[in-house]
mmCIF file of C-alpha atoms and ligand atoms in Angstrom:
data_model
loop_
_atom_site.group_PDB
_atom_site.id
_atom_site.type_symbol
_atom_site.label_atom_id
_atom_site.label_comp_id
_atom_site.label_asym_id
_atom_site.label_seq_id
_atom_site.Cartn_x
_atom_site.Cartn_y
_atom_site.Cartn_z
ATOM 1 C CA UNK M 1 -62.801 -2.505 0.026
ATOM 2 C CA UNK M 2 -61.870 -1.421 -3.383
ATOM 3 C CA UNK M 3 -64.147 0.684 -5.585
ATOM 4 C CA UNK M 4 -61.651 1.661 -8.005
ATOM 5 C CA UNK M 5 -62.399 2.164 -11.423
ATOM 6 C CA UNK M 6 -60.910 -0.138 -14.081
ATOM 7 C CA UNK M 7 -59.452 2.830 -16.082
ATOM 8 C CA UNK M 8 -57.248 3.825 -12.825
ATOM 9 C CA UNK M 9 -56.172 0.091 -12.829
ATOM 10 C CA UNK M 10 -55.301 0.195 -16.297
ATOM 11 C CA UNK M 11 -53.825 3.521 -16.761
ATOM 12 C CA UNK M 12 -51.853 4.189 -13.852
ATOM 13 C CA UNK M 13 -47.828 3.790 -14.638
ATOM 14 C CA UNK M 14 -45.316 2.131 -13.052
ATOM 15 C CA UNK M 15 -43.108 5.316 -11.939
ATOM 16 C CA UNK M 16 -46.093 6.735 -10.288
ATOM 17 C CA UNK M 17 -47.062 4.216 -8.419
ATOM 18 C CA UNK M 18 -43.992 3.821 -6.950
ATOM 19 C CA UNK M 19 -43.913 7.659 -6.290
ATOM 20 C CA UNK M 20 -47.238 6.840 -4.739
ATOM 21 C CA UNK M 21 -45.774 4.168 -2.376
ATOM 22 C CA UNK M 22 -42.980 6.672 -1.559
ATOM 23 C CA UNK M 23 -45.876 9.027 0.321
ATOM 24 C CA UNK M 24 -45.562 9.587 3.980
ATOM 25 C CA UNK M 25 -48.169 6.867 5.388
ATOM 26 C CA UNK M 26 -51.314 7.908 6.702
ATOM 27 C CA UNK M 27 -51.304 7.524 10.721
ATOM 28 C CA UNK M 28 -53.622 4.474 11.250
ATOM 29 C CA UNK M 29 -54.979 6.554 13.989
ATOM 30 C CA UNK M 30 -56.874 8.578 11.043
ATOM 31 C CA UNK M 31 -59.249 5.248 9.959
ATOM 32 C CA UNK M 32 -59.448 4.366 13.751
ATOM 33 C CA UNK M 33 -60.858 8.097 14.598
ATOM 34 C CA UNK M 34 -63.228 8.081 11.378
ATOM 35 C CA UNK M 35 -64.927 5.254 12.856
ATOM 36 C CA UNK M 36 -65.128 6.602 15.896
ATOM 37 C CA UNK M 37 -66.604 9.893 14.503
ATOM 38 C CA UNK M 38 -69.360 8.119 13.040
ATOM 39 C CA UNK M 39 -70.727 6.513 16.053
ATOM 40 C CA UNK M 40 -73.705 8.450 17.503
ATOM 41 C CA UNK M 41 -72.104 8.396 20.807
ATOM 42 C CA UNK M 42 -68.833 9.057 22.185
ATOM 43 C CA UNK M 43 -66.947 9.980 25.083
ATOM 44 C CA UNK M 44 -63.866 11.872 25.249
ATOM 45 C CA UNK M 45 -62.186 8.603 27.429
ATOM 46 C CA UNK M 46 -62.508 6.889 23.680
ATOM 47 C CA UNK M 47 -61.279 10.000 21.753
ATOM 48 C CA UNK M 48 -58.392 9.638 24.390
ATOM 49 C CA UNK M 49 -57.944 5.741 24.149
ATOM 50 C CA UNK M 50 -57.210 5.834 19.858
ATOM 51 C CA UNK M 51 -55.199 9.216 19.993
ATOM 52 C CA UNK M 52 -52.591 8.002 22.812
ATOM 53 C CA UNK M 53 -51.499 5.051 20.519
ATOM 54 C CA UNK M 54 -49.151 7.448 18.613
ATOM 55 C CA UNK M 55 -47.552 9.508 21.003
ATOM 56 C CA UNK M 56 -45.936 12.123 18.305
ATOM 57 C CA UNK M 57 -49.529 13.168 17.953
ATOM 58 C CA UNK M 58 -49.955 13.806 21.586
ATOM 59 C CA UNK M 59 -47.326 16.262 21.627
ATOM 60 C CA UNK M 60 -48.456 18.065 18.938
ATOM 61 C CA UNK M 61 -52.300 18.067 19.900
ATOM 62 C CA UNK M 62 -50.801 19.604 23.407
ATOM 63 C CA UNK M 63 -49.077 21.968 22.142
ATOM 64 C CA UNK M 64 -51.673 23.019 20.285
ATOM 65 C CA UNK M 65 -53.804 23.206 23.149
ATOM 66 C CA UNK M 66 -51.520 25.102 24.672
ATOM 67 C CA UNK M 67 -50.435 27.871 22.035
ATOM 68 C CA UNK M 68 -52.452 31.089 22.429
ATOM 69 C CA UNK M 69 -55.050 29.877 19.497
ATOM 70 C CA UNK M 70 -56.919 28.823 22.478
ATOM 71 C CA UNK M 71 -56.637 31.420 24.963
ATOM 72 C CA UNK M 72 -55.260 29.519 27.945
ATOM 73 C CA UNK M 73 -52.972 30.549 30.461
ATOM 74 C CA UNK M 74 -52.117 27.163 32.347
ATOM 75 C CA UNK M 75 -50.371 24.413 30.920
ATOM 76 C CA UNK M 76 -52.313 21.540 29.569
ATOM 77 C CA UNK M 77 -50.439 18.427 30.669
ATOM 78 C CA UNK M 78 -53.371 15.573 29.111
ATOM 79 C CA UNK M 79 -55.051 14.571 26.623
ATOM 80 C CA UNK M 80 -58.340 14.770 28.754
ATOM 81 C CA UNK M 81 -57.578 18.058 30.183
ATOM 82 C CA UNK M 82 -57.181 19.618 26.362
ATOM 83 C CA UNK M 83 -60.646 17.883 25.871
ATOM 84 C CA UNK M 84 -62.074 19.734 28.265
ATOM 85 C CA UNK M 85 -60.316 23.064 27.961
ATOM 86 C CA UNK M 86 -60.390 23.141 24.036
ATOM 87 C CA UNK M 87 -63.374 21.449 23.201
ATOM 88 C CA UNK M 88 -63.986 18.250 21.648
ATOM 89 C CA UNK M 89 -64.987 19.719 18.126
ATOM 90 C CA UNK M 90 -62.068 21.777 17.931
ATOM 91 C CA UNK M 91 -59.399 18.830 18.507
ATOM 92 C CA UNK M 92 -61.159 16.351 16.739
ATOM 93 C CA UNK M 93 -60.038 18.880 13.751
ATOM 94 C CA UNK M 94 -56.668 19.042 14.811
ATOM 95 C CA UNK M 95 -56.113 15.199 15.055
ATOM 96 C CA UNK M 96 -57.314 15.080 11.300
ATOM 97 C CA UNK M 97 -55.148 18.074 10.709
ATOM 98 C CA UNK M 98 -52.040 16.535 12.583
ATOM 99 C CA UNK M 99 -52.448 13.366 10.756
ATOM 100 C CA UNK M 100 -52.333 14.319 7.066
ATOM 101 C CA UNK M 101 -49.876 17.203 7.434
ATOM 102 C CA UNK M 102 -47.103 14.740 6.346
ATOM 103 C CA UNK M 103 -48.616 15.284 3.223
ATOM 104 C CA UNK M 104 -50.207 18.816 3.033
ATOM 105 C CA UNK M 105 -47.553 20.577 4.175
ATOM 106 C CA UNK M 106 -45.047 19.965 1.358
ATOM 107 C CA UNK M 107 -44.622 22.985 -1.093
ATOM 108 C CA UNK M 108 -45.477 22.690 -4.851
ATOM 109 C CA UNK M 109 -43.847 23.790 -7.757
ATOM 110 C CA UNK M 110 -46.176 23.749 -10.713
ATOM 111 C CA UNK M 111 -49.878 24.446 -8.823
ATOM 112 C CA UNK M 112 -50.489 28.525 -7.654
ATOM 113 C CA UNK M 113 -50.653 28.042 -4.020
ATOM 114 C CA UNK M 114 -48.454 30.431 -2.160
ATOM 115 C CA UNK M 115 -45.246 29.142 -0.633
ATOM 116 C CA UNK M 116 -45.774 29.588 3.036
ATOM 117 C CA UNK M 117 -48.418 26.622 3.684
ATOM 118 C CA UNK M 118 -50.642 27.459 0.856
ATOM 119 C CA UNK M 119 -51.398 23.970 0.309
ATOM 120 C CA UNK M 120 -51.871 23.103 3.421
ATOM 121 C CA UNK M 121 -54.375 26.442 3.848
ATOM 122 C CA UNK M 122 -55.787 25.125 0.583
ATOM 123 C CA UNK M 123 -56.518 21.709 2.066
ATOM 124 C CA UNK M 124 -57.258 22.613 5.478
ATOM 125 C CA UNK M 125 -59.405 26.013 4.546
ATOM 126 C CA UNK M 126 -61.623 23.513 1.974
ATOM 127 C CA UNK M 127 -61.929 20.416 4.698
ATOM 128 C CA UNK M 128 -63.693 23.249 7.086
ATOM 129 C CA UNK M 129 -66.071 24.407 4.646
ATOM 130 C CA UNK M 130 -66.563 21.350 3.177
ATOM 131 C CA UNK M 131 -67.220 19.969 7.205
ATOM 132 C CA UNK M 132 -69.643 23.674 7.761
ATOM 133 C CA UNK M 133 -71.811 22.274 4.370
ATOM 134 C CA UNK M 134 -71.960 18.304 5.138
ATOM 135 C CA UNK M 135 -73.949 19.440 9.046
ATOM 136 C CA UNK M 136 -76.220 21.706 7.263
ATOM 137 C CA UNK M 137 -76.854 19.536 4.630
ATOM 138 C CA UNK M 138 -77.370 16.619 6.786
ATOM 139 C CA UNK M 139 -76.557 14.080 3.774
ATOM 140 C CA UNK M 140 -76.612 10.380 4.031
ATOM 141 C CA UNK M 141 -74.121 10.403 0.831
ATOM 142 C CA UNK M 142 -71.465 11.964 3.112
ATOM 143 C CA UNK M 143 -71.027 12.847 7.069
ATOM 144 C CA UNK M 144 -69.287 15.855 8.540
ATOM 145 C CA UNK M 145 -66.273 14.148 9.175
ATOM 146 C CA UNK M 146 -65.781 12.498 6.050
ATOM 147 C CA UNK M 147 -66.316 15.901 4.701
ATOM 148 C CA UNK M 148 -63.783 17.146 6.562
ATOM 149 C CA UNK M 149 -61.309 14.104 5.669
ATOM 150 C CA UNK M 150 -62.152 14.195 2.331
ATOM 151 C CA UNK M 151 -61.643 18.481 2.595
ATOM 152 C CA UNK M 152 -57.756 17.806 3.631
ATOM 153 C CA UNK M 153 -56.632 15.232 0.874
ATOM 154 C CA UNK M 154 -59.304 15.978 -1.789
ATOM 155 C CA UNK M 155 -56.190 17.566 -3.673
ATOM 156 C CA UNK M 156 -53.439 14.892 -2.825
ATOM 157 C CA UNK M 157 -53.302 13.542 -6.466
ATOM 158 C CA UNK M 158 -51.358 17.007 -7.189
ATOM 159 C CA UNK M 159 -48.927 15.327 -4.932
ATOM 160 C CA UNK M 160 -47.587 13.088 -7.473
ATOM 161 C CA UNK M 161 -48.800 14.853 -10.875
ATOM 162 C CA UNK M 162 -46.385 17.931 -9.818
ATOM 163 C CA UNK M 163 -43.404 15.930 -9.907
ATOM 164 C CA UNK M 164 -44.431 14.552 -13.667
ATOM 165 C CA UNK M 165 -45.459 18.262 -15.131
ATOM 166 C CA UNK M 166 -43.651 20.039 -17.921
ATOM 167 C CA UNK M 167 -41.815 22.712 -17.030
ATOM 168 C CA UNK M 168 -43.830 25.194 -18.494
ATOM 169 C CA UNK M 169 -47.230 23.765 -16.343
ATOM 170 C CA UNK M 170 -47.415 26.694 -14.198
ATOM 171 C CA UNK M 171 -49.953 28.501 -12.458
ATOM 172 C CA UNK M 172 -53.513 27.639 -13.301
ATOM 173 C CA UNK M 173 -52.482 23.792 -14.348
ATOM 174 C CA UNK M 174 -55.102 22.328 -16.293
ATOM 175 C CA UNK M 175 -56.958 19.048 -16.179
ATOM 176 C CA UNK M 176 -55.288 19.049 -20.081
ATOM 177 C CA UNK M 177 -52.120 19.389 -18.740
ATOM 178 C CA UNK M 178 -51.734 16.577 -15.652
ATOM 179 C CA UNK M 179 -53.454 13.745 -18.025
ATOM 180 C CA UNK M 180 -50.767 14.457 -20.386
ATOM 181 C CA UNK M 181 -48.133 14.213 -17.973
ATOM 182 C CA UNK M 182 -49.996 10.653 -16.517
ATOM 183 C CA UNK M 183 -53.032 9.797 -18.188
ATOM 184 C CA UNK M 184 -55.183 10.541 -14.883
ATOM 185 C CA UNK M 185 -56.066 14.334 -13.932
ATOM 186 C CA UNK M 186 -55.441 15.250 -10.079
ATOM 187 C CA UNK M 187 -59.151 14.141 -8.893
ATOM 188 C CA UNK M 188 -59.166 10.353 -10.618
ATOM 189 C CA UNK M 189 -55.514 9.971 -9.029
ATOM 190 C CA UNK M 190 -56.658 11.324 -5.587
ATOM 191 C CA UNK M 191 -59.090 8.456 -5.599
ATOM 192 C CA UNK M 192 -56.847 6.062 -6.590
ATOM 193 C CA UNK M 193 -54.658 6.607 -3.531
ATOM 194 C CA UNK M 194 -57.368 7.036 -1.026
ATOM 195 C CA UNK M 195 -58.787 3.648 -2.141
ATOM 196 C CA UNK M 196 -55.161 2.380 -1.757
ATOM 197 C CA UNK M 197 -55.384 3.975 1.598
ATOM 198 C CA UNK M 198 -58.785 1.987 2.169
ATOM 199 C CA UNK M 199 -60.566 5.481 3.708
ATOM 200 C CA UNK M 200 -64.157 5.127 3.223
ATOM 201 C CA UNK M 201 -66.197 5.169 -0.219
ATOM 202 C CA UNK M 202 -67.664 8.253 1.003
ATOM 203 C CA UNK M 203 -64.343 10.095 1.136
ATOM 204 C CA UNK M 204 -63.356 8.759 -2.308
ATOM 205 C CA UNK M 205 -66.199 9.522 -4.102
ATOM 206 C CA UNK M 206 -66.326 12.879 -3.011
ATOM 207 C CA UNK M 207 -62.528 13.439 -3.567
ATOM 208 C CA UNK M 208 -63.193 12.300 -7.028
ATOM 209 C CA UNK M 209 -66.037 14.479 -8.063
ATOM 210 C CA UNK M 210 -64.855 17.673 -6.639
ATOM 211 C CA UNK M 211 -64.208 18.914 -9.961
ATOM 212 C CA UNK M 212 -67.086 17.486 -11.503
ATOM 213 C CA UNK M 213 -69.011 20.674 -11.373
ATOM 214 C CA UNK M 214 -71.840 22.351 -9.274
ATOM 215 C CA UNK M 215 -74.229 22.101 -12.281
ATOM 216 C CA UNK M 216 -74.002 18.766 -12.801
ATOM 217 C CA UNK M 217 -76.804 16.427 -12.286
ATOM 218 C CA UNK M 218 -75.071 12.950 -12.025
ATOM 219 C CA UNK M 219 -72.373 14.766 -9.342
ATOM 220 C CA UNK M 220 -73.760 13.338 -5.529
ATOM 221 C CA UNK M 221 -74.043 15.326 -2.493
ATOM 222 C CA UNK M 222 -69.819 14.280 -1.735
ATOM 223 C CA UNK M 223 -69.094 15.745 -4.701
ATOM 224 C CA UNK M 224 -71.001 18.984 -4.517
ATOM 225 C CA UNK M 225 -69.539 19.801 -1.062
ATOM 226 C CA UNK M 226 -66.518 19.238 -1.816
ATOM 227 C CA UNK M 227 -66.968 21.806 -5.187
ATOM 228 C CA UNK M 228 -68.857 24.236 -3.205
ATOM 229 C CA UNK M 229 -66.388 24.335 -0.276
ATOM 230 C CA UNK M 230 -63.535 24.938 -2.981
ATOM 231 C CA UNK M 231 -65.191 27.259 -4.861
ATOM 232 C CA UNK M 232 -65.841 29.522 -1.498
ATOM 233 C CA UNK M 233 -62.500 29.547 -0.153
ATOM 234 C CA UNK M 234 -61.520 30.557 -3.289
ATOM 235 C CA UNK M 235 -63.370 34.054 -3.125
ATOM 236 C CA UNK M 236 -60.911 34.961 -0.743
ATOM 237 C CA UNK M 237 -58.173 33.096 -2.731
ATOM 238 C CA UNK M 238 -57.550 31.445 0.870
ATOM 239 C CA UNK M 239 -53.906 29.425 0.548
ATOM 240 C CA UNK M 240 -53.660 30.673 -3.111
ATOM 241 C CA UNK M 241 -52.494 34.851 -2.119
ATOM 242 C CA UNK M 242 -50.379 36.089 0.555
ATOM 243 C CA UNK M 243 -52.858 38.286 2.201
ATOM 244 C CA UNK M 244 -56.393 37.545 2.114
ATOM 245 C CA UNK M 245 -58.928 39.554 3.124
ATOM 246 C CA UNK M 246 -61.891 37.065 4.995
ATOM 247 C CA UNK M 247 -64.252 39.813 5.196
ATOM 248 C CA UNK M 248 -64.839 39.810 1.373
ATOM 249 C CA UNK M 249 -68.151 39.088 0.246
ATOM 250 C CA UNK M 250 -69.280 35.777 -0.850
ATOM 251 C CA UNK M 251 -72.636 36.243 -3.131
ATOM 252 C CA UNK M 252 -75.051 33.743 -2.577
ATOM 253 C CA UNK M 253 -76.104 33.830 -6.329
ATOM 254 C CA UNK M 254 -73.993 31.994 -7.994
ATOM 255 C CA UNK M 255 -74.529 28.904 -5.274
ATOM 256 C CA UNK M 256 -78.199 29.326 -5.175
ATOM 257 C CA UNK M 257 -78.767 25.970 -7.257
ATOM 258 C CA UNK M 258 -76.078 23.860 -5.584
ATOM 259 C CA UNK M 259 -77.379 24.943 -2.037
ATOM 260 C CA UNK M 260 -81.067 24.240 -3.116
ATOM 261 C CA UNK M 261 -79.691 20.556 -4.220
ATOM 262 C CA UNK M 262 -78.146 19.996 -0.940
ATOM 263 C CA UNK M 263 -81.532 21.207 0.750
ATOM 264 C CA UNK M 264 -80.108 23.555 2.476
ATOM 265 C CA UNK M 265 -82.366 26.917 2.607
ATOM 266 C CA UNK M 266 -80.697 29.799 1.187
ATOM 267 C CA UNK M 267 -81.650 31.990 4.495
ATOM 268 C CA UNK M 268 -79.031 30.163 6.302
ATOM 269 C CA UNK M 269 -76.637 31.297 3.633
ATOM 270 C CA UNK M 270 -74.853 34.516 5.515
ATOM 271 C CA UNK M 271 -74.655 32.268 8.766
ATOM 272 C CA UNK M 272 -72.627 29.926 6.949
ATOM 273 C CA UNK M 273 -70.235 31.957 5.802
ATOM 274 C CA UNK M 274 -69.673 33.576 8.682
ATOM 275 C CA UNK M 275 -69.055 30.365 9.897
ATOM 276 C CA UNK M 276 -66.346 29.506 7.463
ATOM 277 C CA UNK M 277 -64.760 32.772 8.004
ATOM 278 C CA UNK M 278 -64.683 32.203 11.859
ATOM 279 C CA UNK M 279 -63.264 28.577 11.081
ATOM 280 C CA UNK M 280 -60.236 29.943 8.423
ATOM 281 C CA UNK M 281 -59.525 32.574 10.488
ATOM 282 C CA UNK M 282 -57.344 30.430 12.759
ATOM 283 C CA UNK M 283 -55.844 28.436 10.631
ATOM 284 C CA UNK M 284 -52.404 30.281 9.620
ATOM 285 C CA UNK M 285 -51.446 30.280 13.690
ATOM 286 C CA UNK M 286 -52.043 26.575 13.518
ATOM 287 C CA UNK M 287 -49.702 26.295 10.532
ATOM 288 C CA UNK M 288 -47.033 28.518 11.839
ATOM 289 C CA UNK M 289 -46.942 26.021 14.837
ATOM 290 C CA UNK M 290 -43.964 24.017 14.109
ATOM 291 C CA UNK M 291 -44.523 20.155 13.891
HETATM 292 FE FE1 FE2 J 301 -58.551 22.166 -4.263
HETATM 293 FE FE1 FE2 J 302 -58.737 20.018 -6.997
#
């Protein structure tokens, strides 16, 4: 598959493509377990089958399973016991976690994410909003889990772009600022290396239009969750300040439109949230779990 745009093919330079090739791979277990995901059906003797090919997953995934995020006292020895005791939902987000933390958790020096895992917060906080929107939405442009997928690398391009910046790109880097440093802002590039990647068009089209805005009409249903997920976790400046407080108040108003769009009713608006909060709330144990 390749849907990439000419201009990608015509602007991106040599020295960041090779930066690009220099990336920690993408554990083939990730395309493997997308697939899965989108069957209707599946049992957790499959989810077991594609996970035990790459065993440095395994022991991470059990000793997640076993840290006190999940409440157990006994030791879980298996994959299929962890199914059971934590839940298929719950480590079907880990082994999308586990496998692009190669990349998310590396610290960045021009982009205001705070240094202890704010980019992977970032990345992880927007994949499980983004994930909370794409069920209630119920969107043929873009399923839950490529939601979710597209959640944890939709901000991979800043990957590369940091390590091109002027030194005086700080902060609030603008879309200004990274095409004069490559010619590509941080959402074209992400696309470019998730087509590279070959993850599904879904994922890629989303990635690329999460910045494309919530007002506009040519952005698809990818794009908007994406935007709206970011623009959420962002109320609480989730991966962006030291302390956040989850129990801040996210206004419906300013989403009405976007929500409408995605035909979800704005009643179900609180129960989302609360949702999201629920979902972010465990995420800086996770990270403090060392790899
Ligand atoms: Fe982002
Ligand atoms: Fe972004």
């Amino acid at each position: 598959m390749d849907s990439t745009p000419d201009k990608n093919w015509r602007t991106v330079r040599f020295d960041v493509l090779e930066r690009i090739d220099r990336m920690p791979s993408l554990s083939a277990v990730i395309h493997e377990f997308l697939e899965l995901s989108m069957r209707d059906m599946f049992s957790a003797t499959d989810f077991e089958k594609v996970i035990a090919k790459d065993q440095a997953l395994v022991a991470r995934l059990l000793k997640v399973a076993n840290s006190g995020l999940y409440g157990r006292s006994r030791s879980i020895a298996s994959i299929a016991e962890a199914v059971v005791l934590v839940g298929l939902e719950n480590l079907k987000r880990i082994v999308f976690a586990v496998t692009t933390e190669g990349l998310t958790r590396r610290k960045l020096v021009h982009y205001d994410y705070h240094d202890q895992g704010g980019f992977w917060l970032h990345s992880m906080g927007v994949a499980l909003a983004a994930r909370t929107f794409a069920e209630a939405a119920r969107s043929n442009a873009i399923r839950p889990e490529e939601a979710f997928v597209g959640g944890l690398l939709h901000d991979v391009g800043k990957l590369v772009i940091d390590e091109f910046l002027e030194a005086d790109a700080v902060g609030k880097v603008t879309k200004r600022q990274e095409i004069a440093a490559i010619g590509l802002d941080h959402a074209e590039l992400a696309e470019y290396i998730l087509n590279q990647w070959n993850l599904p068009e879904p994922v890629t089209r989303a990635v690329r239009h999460h910045h494309s805005g919530l007002d506009d009409p040519a952005n698809f249903e990818g794009g908007l969750i994406l935007g709206l997920a970011e623009k959420v976790c962002d109320v609480w400046g989730f991966g962006r300040h030291l302390a956040v407080d989850l129990s801040t108040d996210v206004p419906l108003e300013p989403f009405a439109d976007v929500l409408a769009r995605l035909g979800i009713g704005a009643g179900r608006w609180d129960q989302l949230v609360w949702d999201i909060r629920q979902h972010l709330s465990g995420c800086e144990e996770l990270y403090r779990l060392d790899a």
